[in-house]
PDB file of C-alpha atoms and ligand atoms in Angstrom:
ATOM      1  CA  UNK A   1     -19.519  12.470 -13.990  1.00 47.00           C
ATOM      2  CA  UNK A   2     -19.565  15.563 -11.743  1.00 51.00           C
ATOM      3  CA  UNK A   3     -16.703  15.943  -9.241  1.00 52.00           C
ATOM      4  CA  UNK A   4     -19.288  15.563  -6.503  1.00 53.00           C
ATOM      5  CA  UNK A   5     -20.618  12.234  -7.780  1.00 49.00           C
ATOM      6  CA  UNK A   6     -17.141  10.843  -8.276  1.00 54.00           C
ATOM      7  CA  UNK A   7     -16.167  12.060  -4.799  1.00 54.00           C
ATOM      8  CA  UNK A   8     -19.119  10.157  -3.330  1.00 50.00           C
ATOM      9  CA  UNK A   9     -18.245   7.121  -5.410  1.00 54.00           C
ATOM     10  CA  UNK A  10     -14.660   6.887  -4.315  1.00 55.00           C
ATOM     11  CA  UNK A  11     -15.597   7.391  -0.694  1.00 56.00           C
ATOM     12  CA  UNK A  12     -18.043   4.499  -0.894  1.00 52.00           C
ATOM     13  CA  UNK A  13     -15.356   2.401  -2.581  1.00 54.00           C
ATOM     14  CA  UNK A  14     -12.950   3.397   0.149  1.00 53.00           C
ATOM     15  CA  UNK A  15     -15.388   2.418   2.906  1.00 51.00           C
ATOM     16  CA  UNK A  16     -16.159  -0.869   1.141  1.00 49.00           C
ATOM     17  CA  UNK A  17     -12.483  -1.589   0.707  1.00 49.00           C
ATOM     18  CA  UNK A  18     -11.783  -1.201   4.405  1.00 50.00           C
ATOM     19  CA  UNK A  19     -14.985  -2.743   5.812  1.00 47.00           C
ATOM     20  CA  UNK A  20     -14.596  -5.734   8.179  1.00 48.00           C
ATOM     21  CA  UNK A  21     -16.494  -7.908   5.680  1.00 46.00           C
ATOM     22  CA  UNK A  22     -13.490  -7.456   3.392  1.00 51.00           C
ATOM     23  CA  UNK A  23     -10.992  -8.601   6.018  1.00 54.00           C
ATOM     24  CA  UNK A  24     -10.309 -11.786   4.066  1.00 62.00           C
ATOM     25  CA  UNK A  25      -9.410  -9.745   0.985  1.00 74.00           C
ATOM     26  CA  UNK A  26      -6.393 -11.166  -0.843  1.00 84.00           C
ATOM     27  CA  UNK A  27      -4.391  -8.852  -3.053  1.00 89.00           C
ATOM     28  CA  UNK A  28      -3.780 -10.207  -6.541  1.00 90.00           C
ATOM     29  CA  UNK A  29      -0.226  -9.099  -7.257  1.00 88.00           C
ATOM     30  CA  UNK A  30       0.616  -7.663 -10.657  1.00 89.00           C
ATOM     31  CA  UNK A  31       2.617  -9.903 -13.007  1.00 91.00           C
ATOM     32  CA  UNK A  32       6.278 -10.702 -12.160  1.00 92.00           C
ATOM     33  CA  UNK A  33       8.754  -7.863 -13.001  1.00 91.00           C
ATOM     34  CA  UNK A  34      10.030  -9.450 -16.240  1.00 94.00           C
ATOM     35  CA  UNK A  35       6.475  -9.866 -17.551  1.00 95.00           C
ATOM     36  CA  UNK A  36       5.546  -6.289 -16.666  1.00 95.00           C
ATOM     37  CA  UNK A  37       8.652  -4.998 -18.391  1.00 95.00           C
ATOM     38  CA  UNK A  38       8.008  -7.088 -21.491  1.00 96.00           C
ATOM     39  CA  UNK A  39       4.390  -5.859 -21.620  1.00 97.00           C
ATOM     40  CA  UNK A  40       5.446  -2.226 -21.114  1.00 97.00           C
ATOM     41  CA  UNK A  41       8.046  -2.577 -23.871  1.00 97.00           C
ATOM     42  CA  UNK A  42       5.448  -4.109 -26.227  1.00 97.00           C
ATOM     43  CA  UNK A  43       2.956  -1.315 -25.569  1.00 97.00           C
ATOM     44  CA  UNK A  44       5.584   1.400 -25.960  1.00 94.00           C
ATOM     45  CA  UNK A  45       6.793  -0.033 -29.269  1.00 97.00           C
ATOM     46  CA  UNK A  46       3.292  -0.101 -30.783  1.00 98.00           C
ATOM     47  CA  UNK A  47       1.694   3.353 -31.218  1.00 98.00           C
ATOM     48  CA  UNK A  48      -1.831   1.910 -31.489  1.00 98.00           C
ATOM     49  CA  UNK A  49      -1.502  -0.262 -28.376  1.00 98.00           C
ATOM     50  CA  UNK A  50       0.057   2.669 -26.479  1.00 98.00           C
ATOM     51  CA  UNK A  51      -2.844   4.951 -27.399  1.00 98.00           C
ATOM     52  CA  UNK A  52      -5.376   2.285 -26.390  1.00 98.00           C
ATOM     53  CA  UNK A  53      -3.673   1.665 -23.020  1.00 98.00           C
ATOM     54  CA  UNK A  54      -3.594   5.419 -22.323  1.00 98.00           C
ATOM     55  CA  UNK A  55      -7.304   5.749 -23.142  1.00 98.00           C
ATOM     56  CA  UNK A  56      -8.207   2.721 -20.986  1.00 98.00           C
ATOM     57  CA  UNK A  57      -5.998   4.013 -18.162  1.00 98.00           C
ATOM     58  CA  UNK A  58      -7.625   7.441 -18.265  1.00 97.00           C
ATOM     59  CA  UNK A  59     -11.064   5.799 -17.979  1.00 97.00           C
ATOM     60  CA  UNK A  60      -9.982   3.540 -15.108  1.00 96.00           C
ATOM     61  CA  UNK A  61      -8.442   6.534 -13.306  1.00 96.00           C
ATOM     62  CA  UNK A  62     -11.709   8.486 -13.165  1.00 94.00           C
ATOM     63  CA  UNK A  63     -11.833   8.475  -9.375  1.00 91.00           C
ATOM     64  CA  UNK A  64      -8.139   9.246  -8.938  1.00 96.00           C
ATOM     65  CA  UNK A  65      -8.601  12.765 -10.362  1.00 94.00           C
ATOM     66  CA  UNK A  66     -10.048  14.126  -7.132  1.00 92.00           C
ATOM     67  CA  UNK A  67      -6.646  13.952  -5.501  1.00 95.00           C
ATOM     68  CA  UNK A  68      -4.088  13.400  -8.267  1.00 97.00           C
ATOM     69  CA  UNK A  69      -5.628  15.818 -10.800  1.00 95.00           C
ATOM     70  CA  UNK A  70      -7.087  15.297 -14.268  1.00 94.00           C
ATOM     71  CA  UNK A  71      -3.715  14.351 -15.828  1.00 96.00           C
ATOM     72  CA  UNK A  72      -1.760  13.298 -12.733  1.00 97.00           C
ATOM     73  CA  UNK A  73      -0.677  16.810 -11.768  1.00 96.00           C
ATOM     74  CA  UNK A  74      -2.072  17.014  -8.252  1.00 94.00           C
ATOM     75  CA  UNK A  75      -3.933  20.044  -6.984  1.00 83.00           C
ATOM     76  CA  UNK A  76      -2.362  19.924  -3.530  1.00 91.00           C
ATOM     77  CA  UNK A  77       1.284  20.099  -2.519  1.00 92.00           C
ATOM     78  CA  UNK A  78       0.960  17.128  -0.149  1.00 94.00           C
ATOM     79  CA  UNK A  79      -0.431  14.781  -2.836  1.00 96.00           C
ATOM     80  CA  UNK A  80       2.071  13.255  -5.254  1.00 98.00           C
ATOM     81  CA  UNK A  81       2.041  14.047  -8.958  1.00 97.00           C
ATOM     82  CA  UNK A  82       1.707  10.820 -10.925  1.00 98.00           C
ATOM     83  CA  UNK A  83       2.314  12.527 -14.280  1.00 98.00           C
ATOM     84  CA  UNK A  84       5.651  11.631 -15.853  1.00 97.00           C
ATOM     85  CA  UNK A  85       6.336   8.995 -13.188  1.00 98.00           C
ATOM     86  CA  UNK A  86       7.902   5.712 -14.352  1.00 98.00           C
ATOM     87  CA  UNK A  87       5.179   3.200 -15.209  1.00 97.00           C
ATOM     88  CA  UNK A  88       6.981   0.291 -13.560  1.00 97.00           C
ATOM     89  CA  UNK A  89       7.456   2.314 -10.340  1.00 98.00           C
ATOM     90  CA  UNK A  90       3.749   3.289 -10.300  1.00 98.00           C
ATOM     91  CA  UNK A  91       2.725  -0.366 -10.618  1.00 96.00           C
ATOM     92  CA  UNK A  92       5.141  -1.401  -7.868  1.00 95.00           C
ATOM     93  CA  UNK A  93       3.684   1.212  -5.533  1.00 97.00           C
ATOM     94  CA  UNK A  94       0.095   0.142  -6.248  1.00 97.00           C
ATOM     95  CA  UNK A  95       1.146  -3.424  -5.370  1.00 95.00           C
ATOM     96  CA  UNK A  96       2.854  -2.180  -2.205  1.00 96.00           C
ATOM     97  CA  UNK A  97      -0.356  -0.397  -1.078  1.00 96.00           C
ATOM     98  CA  UNK A  98      -2.343  -3.521  -1.943  1.00 95.00           C
ATOM     99  CA  UNK A  99      -0.213  -5.995   0.004  1.00 94.00           C
ATOM    100  CA  UNK A 100       0.587  -3.663   2.924  1.00 94.00           C
ATOM    101  CA  UNK A 101       4.276  -2.926   2.302  1.00 95.00           C
ATOM    102  CA  UNK A 102       3.237   0.735   1.968  1.00 97.00           C
ATOM    103  CA  UNK A 103       0.451   2.291   4.037  1.00 96.00           C
ATOM    104  CA  UNK A 104      -1.809   5.272   3.518  1.00 96.00           C
ATOM    105  CA  UNK A 105      -5.284   5.928   4.928  1.00 93.00           C
ATOM    106  CA  UNK A 106      -6.709   6.566   1.444  1.00 93.00           C
ATOM    107  CA  UNK A 107      -4.579   4.604  -0.958  1.00 96.00           C
ATOM    108  CA  UNK A 108      -4.512   1.271   0.900  1.00 94.00           C
ATOM    109  CA  UNK A 109      -8.305   0.896   0.517  1.00 93.00           C
ATOM    110  CA  UNK A 110      -8.623   2.535  -2.891  1.00 94.00           C
ATOM    111  CA  UNK A 111      -6.242   0.273  -4.827  1.00 95.00           C
ATOM    112  CA  UNK A 112      -8.323  -2.781  -3.908  1.00 93.00           C
ATOM    113  CA  UNK A 113     -10.944  -1.906  -6.526  1.00 91.00           C
ATOM    114  CA  UNK A 114      -8.362  -1.992  -9.327  1.00 94.00           C
ATOM    115  CA  UNK A 115      -7.988  -5.125 -11.413  1.00 93.00           C
ATOM    116  CA  UNK A 116      -4.461  -5.949 -12.649  1.00 94.00           C
ATOM    117  CA  UNK A 117      -5.292  -4.699 -16.164  1.00 95.00           C
ATOM    118  CA  UNK A 118      -6.642  -1.394 -14.797  1.00 96.00           C
ATOM    119  CA  UNK A 119      -3.449  -0.911 -12.802  1.00 96.00           C
ATOM    120  CA  UNK A 120      -1.302  -1.547 -15.871  1.00 97.00           C
ATOM    121  CA  UNK A 121      -3.267   0.883 -18.062  1.00 98.00           C
ATOM    122  CA  UNK A 122      -3.400   3.533 -15.328  1.00 98.00           C
ATOM    123  CA  UNK A 123       0.390   3.344 -14.980  1.00 98.00           C
ATOM    124  CA  UNK A 124       0.846   3.721 -18.759  1.00 98.00           C
ATOM    125  CA  UNK A 125      -1.598   6.661 -18.797  1.00 98.00           C
ATOM    126  CA  UNK A 126       0.077   8.635 -15.989  1.00 98.00           C
ATOM    127  CA  UNK A 127       3.591   7.892 -17.247  1.00 98.00           C
ATOM    128  CA  UNK A 128       2.657   9.445 -20.600  1.00 97.00           C
ATOM    129  CA  UNK A 129       1.565  12.791 -19.115  1.00 97.00           C
ATOM    130  CA  UNK A 130       3.840  15.865 -18.817  1.00 95.00           C
ATOM    131  CA  UNK A 131       4.673  17.243 -15.376  1.00 92.00           C
ATOM    132  CA  UNK A 132       5.289  20.973 -14.808  1.00 87.00           C
ATOM    133  CA  UNK A 133       8.034  21.879 -12.262  1.00 83.00           C
ATOM    134  CA  UNK A 134       7.234  24.239  -9.357  1.00 81.00           C
ATOM    135  CA  UNK A 135       9.688  27.185  -9.231  1.00 81.00           C
ATOM    136  CA  UNK A 136      11.962  27.059  -6.131  1.00 81.00           C
ATOM    137  CA  UNK A 137      11.101  29.756  -3.571  1.00 81.00           C
ATOM    138  CA  UNK A 138      14.723  29.918  -2.439  1.00 85.00           C
ATOM    139  CA  UNK A 139      17.157  29.416  -5.373  1.00 85.00           C
ATOM    140  CA  UNK A 140      20.283  29.617  -3.143  1.00 87.00           C
ATOM    141  CA  UNK A 141      19.023  26.803  -0.891  1.00 86.00           C
ATOM    142  CA  UNK A 142      18.038  24.837  -4.002  1.00 86.00           C
ATOM    143  CA  UNK A 143      21.537  25.203  -5.524  1.00 87.00           C
ATOM    144  CA  UNK A 144      23.205  23.855  -2.365  1.00 90.00           C
ATOM    145  CA  UNK A 145      20.788  20.929  -2.358  1.00 96.00           C
ATOM    146  CA  UNK A 146      21.768  20.229  -5.971  1.00 96.00           C
ATOM    147  CA  UNK A 147      25.277  19.359  -4.782  1.00 96.00           C
ATOM    148  CA  UNK A 148      23.838  17.162  -2.049  1.00 97.00           C
ATOM    149  CA  UNK A 149      21.669  15.390  -4.621  1.00 98.00           C
ATOM    150  CA  UNK A 150      24.659  14.784  -6.911  1.00 98.00           C
ATOM    151  CA  UNK A 151      26.599  13.258  -4.015  1.00 97.00           C
ATOM    152  CA  UNK A 152      23.935  11.155  -2.314  1.00 98.00           C
ATOM    153  CA  UNK A 153      21.054  10.469  -4.705  1.00 98.00           C
ATOM    154  CA  UNK A 154      22.128  10.790  -8.347  1.00 98.00           C
ATOM    155  CA  UNK A 155      23.649   7.294  -8.445  1.00 98.00           C
ATOM    156  CA  UNK A 156      20.171   5.749  -8.240  1.00 98.00           C
ATOM    157  CA  UNK A 157      17.775   8.532  -9.270  1.00 98.00           C
ATOM    158  CA  UNK A 158      19.846   9.656 -12.280  1.00 98.00           C
ATOM    159  CA  UNK A 159      21.416  12.958 -13.408  1.00 97.00           C
ATOM    160  CA  UNK A 160      18.028  14.552 -14.146  1.00 97.00           C
ATOM    161  CA  UNK A 161      16.246  12.802 -11.236  1.00 98.00           C
ATOM    162  CA  UNK A 162      14.015  10.920 -13.692  1.00 98.00           C
ATOM    163  CA  UNK A 163      14.637   7.577 -11.955  1.00 97.00           C
ATOM    164  CA  UNK A 164      14.487   4.217 -13.715  1.00 95.00           C
ATOM    165  CA  UNK A 165      12.243   1.173 -13.424  1.00 91.00           C
ATOM    166  CA  UNK A 166      11.470   0.896  -9.686  1.00 92.00           C
ATOM    167  CA  UNK A 167      13.474   4.017  -8.754  1.00 97.00           C
ATOM    168  CA  UNK A 168      11.042   6.933  -8.542  1.00 98.00           C
ATOM    169  CA  UNK A 169      11.200  10.028 -10.710  1.00 98.00           C
ATOM    170  CA  UNK A 170      11.724  12.970  -8.323  1.00 98.00           C
ATOM    171  CA  UNK A 171      11.999  15.868 -10.822  1.00 97.00           C
ATOM    172  CA  UNK A 172       8.938  18.121 -10.566  1.00 96.00           C
ATOM    173  CA  UNK A 173       7.447  16.161  -7.658  1.00 96.00           C
ATOM    174  CA  UNK A 174       5.438  18.110  -5.057  1.00 95.00           C
ATOM    175  CA  UNK A 175       7.711  19.457  -2.335  1.00 93.00           C
ATOM    176  CA  UNK A 176       5.441  18.887   0.669  1.00 96.00           C
ATOM    177  CA  UNK A 177       4.930  15.294  -0.476  1.00 97.00           C
ATOM    178  CA  UNK A 178       8.702  14.762  -0.869  1.00 97.00           C
ATOM    179  CA  UNK A 179       9.308  16.105   2.653  1.00 97.00           C
ATOM    180  CA  UNK A 180       6.643  13.858   4.204  1.00 98.00           C
ATOM    181  CA  UNK A 181       7.910  10.861   2.236  1.00 98.00           C
ATOM    182  CA  UNK A 182      11.571  11.259   3.221  1.00 98.00           C
ATOM    183  CA  UNK A 183      10.475  11.567   6.860  1.00 98.00           C
ATOM    184  CA  UNK A 184       8.356   8.431   6.499  1.00 97.00           C
ATOM    185  CA  UNK A 185      11.360   6.440   5.238  1.00 97.00           C
ATOM    186  CA  UNK A 186      13.520   7.905   8.006  1.00 97.00           C
ATOM    187  CA  UNK A 187      11.102   7.224  10.895  1.00 96.00           C
ATOM    188  CA  UNK A 188      10.845   3.481  10.249  1.00 91.00           C
ATOM    189  CA  UNK A 189       7.076   3.724  10.969  1.00 93.00           C
ATOM    190  CA  UNK A 190       6.300   1.254   8.165  1.00 92.00           C
ATOM    191  CA  UNK A 191       4.290   3.846   6.200  1.00 96.00           C
ATOM    192  CA  UNK A 192       7.124   3.719   3.680  1.00 96.00           C
ATOM    193  CA  UNK A 193       9.726   0.977   3.718  1.00 91.00           C
ATOM    194  CA  UNK A 194      12.461   0.238   1.250  1.00 94.00           C
ATOM    195  CA  UNK A 195      15.868  -1.064   2.249  1.00 93.00           C
ATOM    196  CA  UNK A 196      17.629   1.243  -0.232  1.00 95.00           C
ATOM    197  CA  UNK A 197      15.833   4.433   0.852  1.00 97.00           C
ATOM    198  CA  UNK A 198      15.724   3.866   4.627  1.00 95.00           C
ATOM    199  CA  UNK A 199      19.509   4.009   5.000  1.00 94.00           C
ATOM    200  CA  UNK A 200      19.712   7.105   2.794  1.00 97.00           C
ATOM    201  CA  UNK A 201      16.922   8.930   4.665  1.00 98.00           C
ATOM    202  CA  UNK A 202      18.382   8.174   8.091  1.00 97.00           C
ATOM    203  CA  UNK A 203      21.401  10.309   7.176  1.00 97.00           C
ATOM    204  CA  UNK A 204      19.258  13.379   6.337  1.00 98.00           C
ATOM    205  CA  UNK A 205      18.496  16.249   8.758  1.00 98.00           C
ATOM    206  CA  UNK A 206      15.159  18.089   8.625  1.00 98.00           C
ATOM    207  CA  UNK A 207      16.857  21.082   6.980  1.00 96.00           C
ATOM    208  CA  UNK A 208      18.484  18.893   4.310  1.00 97.00           C
ATOM    209  CA  UNK A 209      15.126  17.246   3.569  1.00 97.00           C
ATOM    210  CA  UNK A 210      13.441  20.642   3.078  1.00 95.00           C
ATOM    211  CA  UNK A 211      16.262  21.864   0.803  1.00 95.00           C
ATOM    212  CA  UNK A 212      16.330  18.656  -1.281  1.00 97.00           C
ATOM    213  CA  UNK A 213      12.535  18.799  -1.704  1.00 95.00           C
ATOM    214  CA  UNK A 214      12.707  22.416  -2.929  1.00 93.00           C
ATOM    215  CA  UNK A 215      15.507  21.534  -5.371  1.00 95.00           C
ATOM    216  CA  UNK A 216      13.753  18.436  -6.743  1.00 96.00           C
ATOM    217  CA  UNK A 217      10.317  20.058  -7.068  1.00 94.00           C
ATOM    218  CA  UNK A 218      11.846  22.788  -9.252  1.00 93.00           C
ATOM    219  CA  UNK A 219      13.589  20.404 -11.671  1.00 94.00           C
ATOM    220  CA  UNK A 220      12.025  20.181 -15.146  1.00 93.00           C
TER     221      UNK A 220
HETATM  222  C1  LIG H   1      -8.383  10.684  -1.420  1.00 84.72           C
HETATM  223  C2  LIG H   1      -7.246  11.111  -2.203  1.00 84.72           C
HETATM  224  C3  LIG H   1      -6.649  10.107  -3.184  1.00 84.72           C
HETATM  225  C4  LIG H   1      -7.288   9.446  -4.209  1.00 84.72           C
HETATM  226  C5  LIG H   1      -8.751   9.507  -4.628  1.00 84.72           C
HETATM  227  C6  LIG H   1      -6.266   8.671  -4.872  1.00 84.72           C
HETATM  228  N1  LIG H   1      -5.048   8.880  -4.264  1.00 84.72           N
HETATM  229 FE1  LIG H   1      -3.275   8.039  -4.802  1.00 84.72          FE
HETATM  230  N2  LIG H   1      -2.364   8.970  -3.242  1.00 84.72           N
HETATM  231  C7  LIG H   1      -2.971   9.806  -2.329  1.00 84.72           C
HETATM  232  C8  LIG H   1      -2.008  10.199  -1.320  1.00 84.72           C
HETATM  233  C9  LIG H   1      -2.276  11.102  -0.130  1.00 84.72           C
HETATM  234  C10 LIG H   1      -0.792   9.555  -1.645  1.00 84.72           C
HETATM  235  C11 LIG H   1       0.522   9.618  -0.882  1.00 84.72           C
HETATM  236  C12 LIG H   1       0.522   8.520   0.145  1.00 84.72           C
HETATM  237  C13 LIG H   1       1.810   8.475   0.934  1.00 84.72           C
HETATM  238  O1  LIG H   1       2.154   9.478   1.544  1.00 84.72           O
HETATM  239  O2  LIG H   1       2.463   7.430   0.900  1.00 84.72           O
HETATM  240  C14 LIG H   1      -1.045   8.807  -2.873  1.00 84.72           C
HETATM  241  C15 LIG H   1      -0.082   8.049  -3.526  1.00 84.72           C
HETATM  242  C16 LIG H   1      -0.293   7.366  -4.708  1.00 84.72           C
HETATM  243  C17 LIG H   1       0.724   6.662  -5.439  1.00 84.72           C
HETATM  244  C18 LIG H   1       2.206   6.609  -5.107  1.00 84.72           C
HETATM  245  C19 LIG H   1       2.903   7.775  -5.794  1.00 84.72           C
HETATM  246  C20 LIG H   1       4.377   7.847  -5.529  1.00 84.72           C
HETATM  247  O3  LIG H   1       5.003   8.803  -6.028  1.00 84.72           O
HETATM  248  O4  LIG H   1       4.934   6.975  -4.856  1.00 84.72           O
HETATM  249  C21 LIG H   1       0.124   6.089  -6.513  1.00 84.72           C
HETATM  250  C22 LIG H   1       0.783   5.236  -7.574  1.00 84.72           C
HETATM  251  C23 LIG H   1      -1.274   6.441  -6.457  1.00 84.72           C
HETATM  252  N3  LIG H   1      -1.506   7.228  -5.360  1.00 84.72           N
HETATM  253  C24 LIG H   1      -2.224   6.028  -7.379  1.00 84.72           C
HETATM  254  C25 LIG H   1      -3.572   6.336  -7.299  1.00 84.72           C
HETATM  255  C26 LIG H   1      -4.558   5.825  -8.216  1.00 84.72           C
HETATM  256  C27 LIG H   1      -4.253   4.916  -9.394  1.00 84.72           C
HETATM  257  C28 LIG H   1      -5.763   6.313  -7.805  1.00 84.72           C
HETATM  258  C29 LIG H   1      -7.128   6.023  -8.382  1.00 84.72           C
HETATM  259  C30 LIG H   1      -7.432   4.617  -8.575  1.00 84.72           C
HETATM  260  C31 LIG H   1      -5.521   7.145  -6.633  1.00 84.72           C
HETATM  261  N4  LIG H   1      -4.173   7.132  -6.361  1.00 84.72           N
HETATM  262  C32 LIG H   1      -6.489   7.832  -5.951  1.00 84.72           C
HETATM  263  C33 LIG H   1      -4.279  10.215  -2.365  1.00 84.72           C
HETATM  264  C34 LIG H   1      -5.252   9.751  -3.221  1.00 84.72           C
HETATM  265  C1  LIG H   2      20.543   2.987  -3.499  1.00 84.72           C
HETATM  266  C2  LIG H   2      19.649   3.656  -4.411  1.00 84.72           C
HETATM  267  C3  LIG H   2      19.001   4.958  -3.952  1.00 84.72           C
HETATM  268  C4  LIG H   2      19.633   6.090  -3.462  1.00 84.72           C
HETATM  269  C5  LIG H   2      21.112   6.328  -3.197  1.00 84.72           C
HETATM  270  C6  LIG H   2      18.569   7.069  -3.247  1.00 84.72           C
HETATM  271  N1  LIG H   2      17.356   6.535  -3.596  1.00 84.72           N
HETATM  272 FE1  LIG H   2      15.551   7.437  -3.380  1.00 84.72          FE
HETATM  273  N2  LIG H   2      14.607   5.740  -4.031  1.00 84.72           N
HETATM  274  C7  LIG H   2      15.242   4.577  -4.407  1.00 84.72           C
HETATM  275  C8  LIG H   2      14.231   3.560  -4.673  1.00 84.72           C
HETATM  276  C9  LIG H   2      14.512   2.139  -5.122  1.00 84.72           C
HETATM  277  C10 LIG H   2      12.979   4.161  -4.447  1.00 84.72           C
HETATM  278  C11 LIG H   2      11.591   3.501  -4.486  1.00 84.72           C
HETATM  279  C12 LIG H   2      11.429   2.852  -3.113  1.00 84.72           C
HETATM  280  C13 LIG H   2      10.037   2.381  -2.767  1.00 84.72           C
HETATM  281  O1  LIG H   2       9.525   1.497  -3.456  1.00 84.72           O
HETATM  282  O2  LIG H   2       9.476   2.892  -1.778  1.00 84.72           O
HETATM  283  C14 LIG H   2      13.250   5.535  -4.037  1.00 84.72           C
HETATM  284  C15 LIG H   2      12.272   6.439  -3.692  1.00 84.72           C
HETATM  285  C16 LIG H   2      12.509   7.748  -3.287  1.00 84.72           C
HETATM  286  C17 LIG H   2      11.476   8.688  -2.959  1.00 84.72           C
HETATM  287  C18 LIG H   2       9.985   8.438  -3.006  1.00 84.72           C
HETATM  288  C19 LIG H   2       9.434   9.059  -4.267  1.00 84.72           C
HETATM  289  C20 LIG H   2       7.928   9.010  -4.387  1.00 84.72           C
HETATM  290  O3  LIG H   2       7.408   9.363  -5.456  1.00 84.72           O
HETATM  291  O4  LIG H   2       7.265   8.618  -3.443  1.00 84.72           O
HETATM  292  C21 LIG H   2      12.103   9.855  -2.594  1.00 84.72           C
HETATM  293  C22 LIG H   2      11.452  11.145  -2.164  1.00 84.72           C
HETATM  294  C23 LIG H   2      13.525   9.629  -2.725  1.00 84.72           C
HETATM  295  N3  LIG H   2      13.732   8.330  -3.155  1.00 84.72           N
HETATM  296  C24 LIG H   2      14.484  10.599  -2.494  1.00 84.72           C
HETATM  297  C25 LIG H   2      15.864  10.335  -2.476  1.00 84.72           C
HETATM  298  C26 LIG H   2      16.854  11.318  -2.105  1.00 84.72           C
HETATM  299  C27 LIG H   2      16.554  12.762  -1.744  1.00 84.72           C
HETATM  300  C28 LIG H   2      18.071  10.686  -2.150  1.00 84.72           C
HETATM  301  C29 LIG H   2      19.419  11.240  -1.774  1.00 84.72           C
HETATM  302  C30 LIG H   2      19.525  11.918  -0.489  1.00 84.72           C
HETATM  303  C31 LIG H   2      17.823   9.308  -2.589  1.00 84.72           C
HETATM  304  N4  LIG H   2      16.477   9.146  -2.771  1.00 84.72           N
HETATM  305  C32 LIG H   2      18.789   8.342  -2.764  1.00 84.72           C
HETATM  306  C33 LIG H   2      16.615   4.377  -4.508  1.00 84.72           C
HETATM  307  C34 LIG H   2      17.578   5.252  -4.039  1.00 84.72           C
END
């Protein structure tokens, strides 16, 4: 499919997803956490099943490429990379867009066309892809932010900022996206809400957010 055709397709899906006729739409949540984890573990332990889930996820993600890139490495700094992100976290976020706990003009409508199996396979596909770090423009600022990260974030996001389960991977994430996201948690606007992150973000100044984003984006 040409980029143009897929662009048209996802726009029509987006419009459909948000049309008044769909007002009664009910989000089908993904399986409970224990079931998702068990299924992820099964797929990861079986090379054939893993390969099949990746292939199915790549197919189901055909209209995600316009924004998130062919392999989940986004073309634009304000769009998140999905490559290398934790599969469980990706699924949680898709559910959050679907049921309104997270809001975005594009994503909230788009996820509605995904069946639970598509979401699962898409998460496995993106999680399996490598993510290239973006070199920090200001290494001195980045080094100072490294200390801040170790003090305030490492406990949950991990030494290498790879996250775990529902804690996001931050290493190699797009800086402009990280800045916007931390401000969304901090503002309490409801675009992003998470009891663990809101308290953390409220303690951050604009300058600290910029420095942390530069540090994290440059991590391999
Ligand atoms: C029109 C552009 C666009 C398209 C197409 C698109 N996305 Fe997104 N996506 C975004 C933007 C922008 C965000 C960040 C939203 C925010 O700031 O919360 C995002 C965020 C996400 C996130 C959360 C990432 C994170 O780190 O928390 C996931 C998961 C996601 N998209 C999955 C998908 C999937 C799966 C598809 C295809 C079915 C898709 N997206 C298609 C623009 C797009
Ligand atoms: C108490 C645990 C905890 C601490 C401490 C913490 N985080 Fe988080 N963080 C989380 C969780 C859980 C999520 C996923 C929340 C959600 O679903 O929105 C998250 C998500 C994020 C995201 C969104 C990532 C994405 O892809 O959209 C960013 C950015 C982030 N954290 C940055 C930080 C920074 C920077 C610090 C330190 C200043 C920090 N976090 C400290 C638990 C934590």
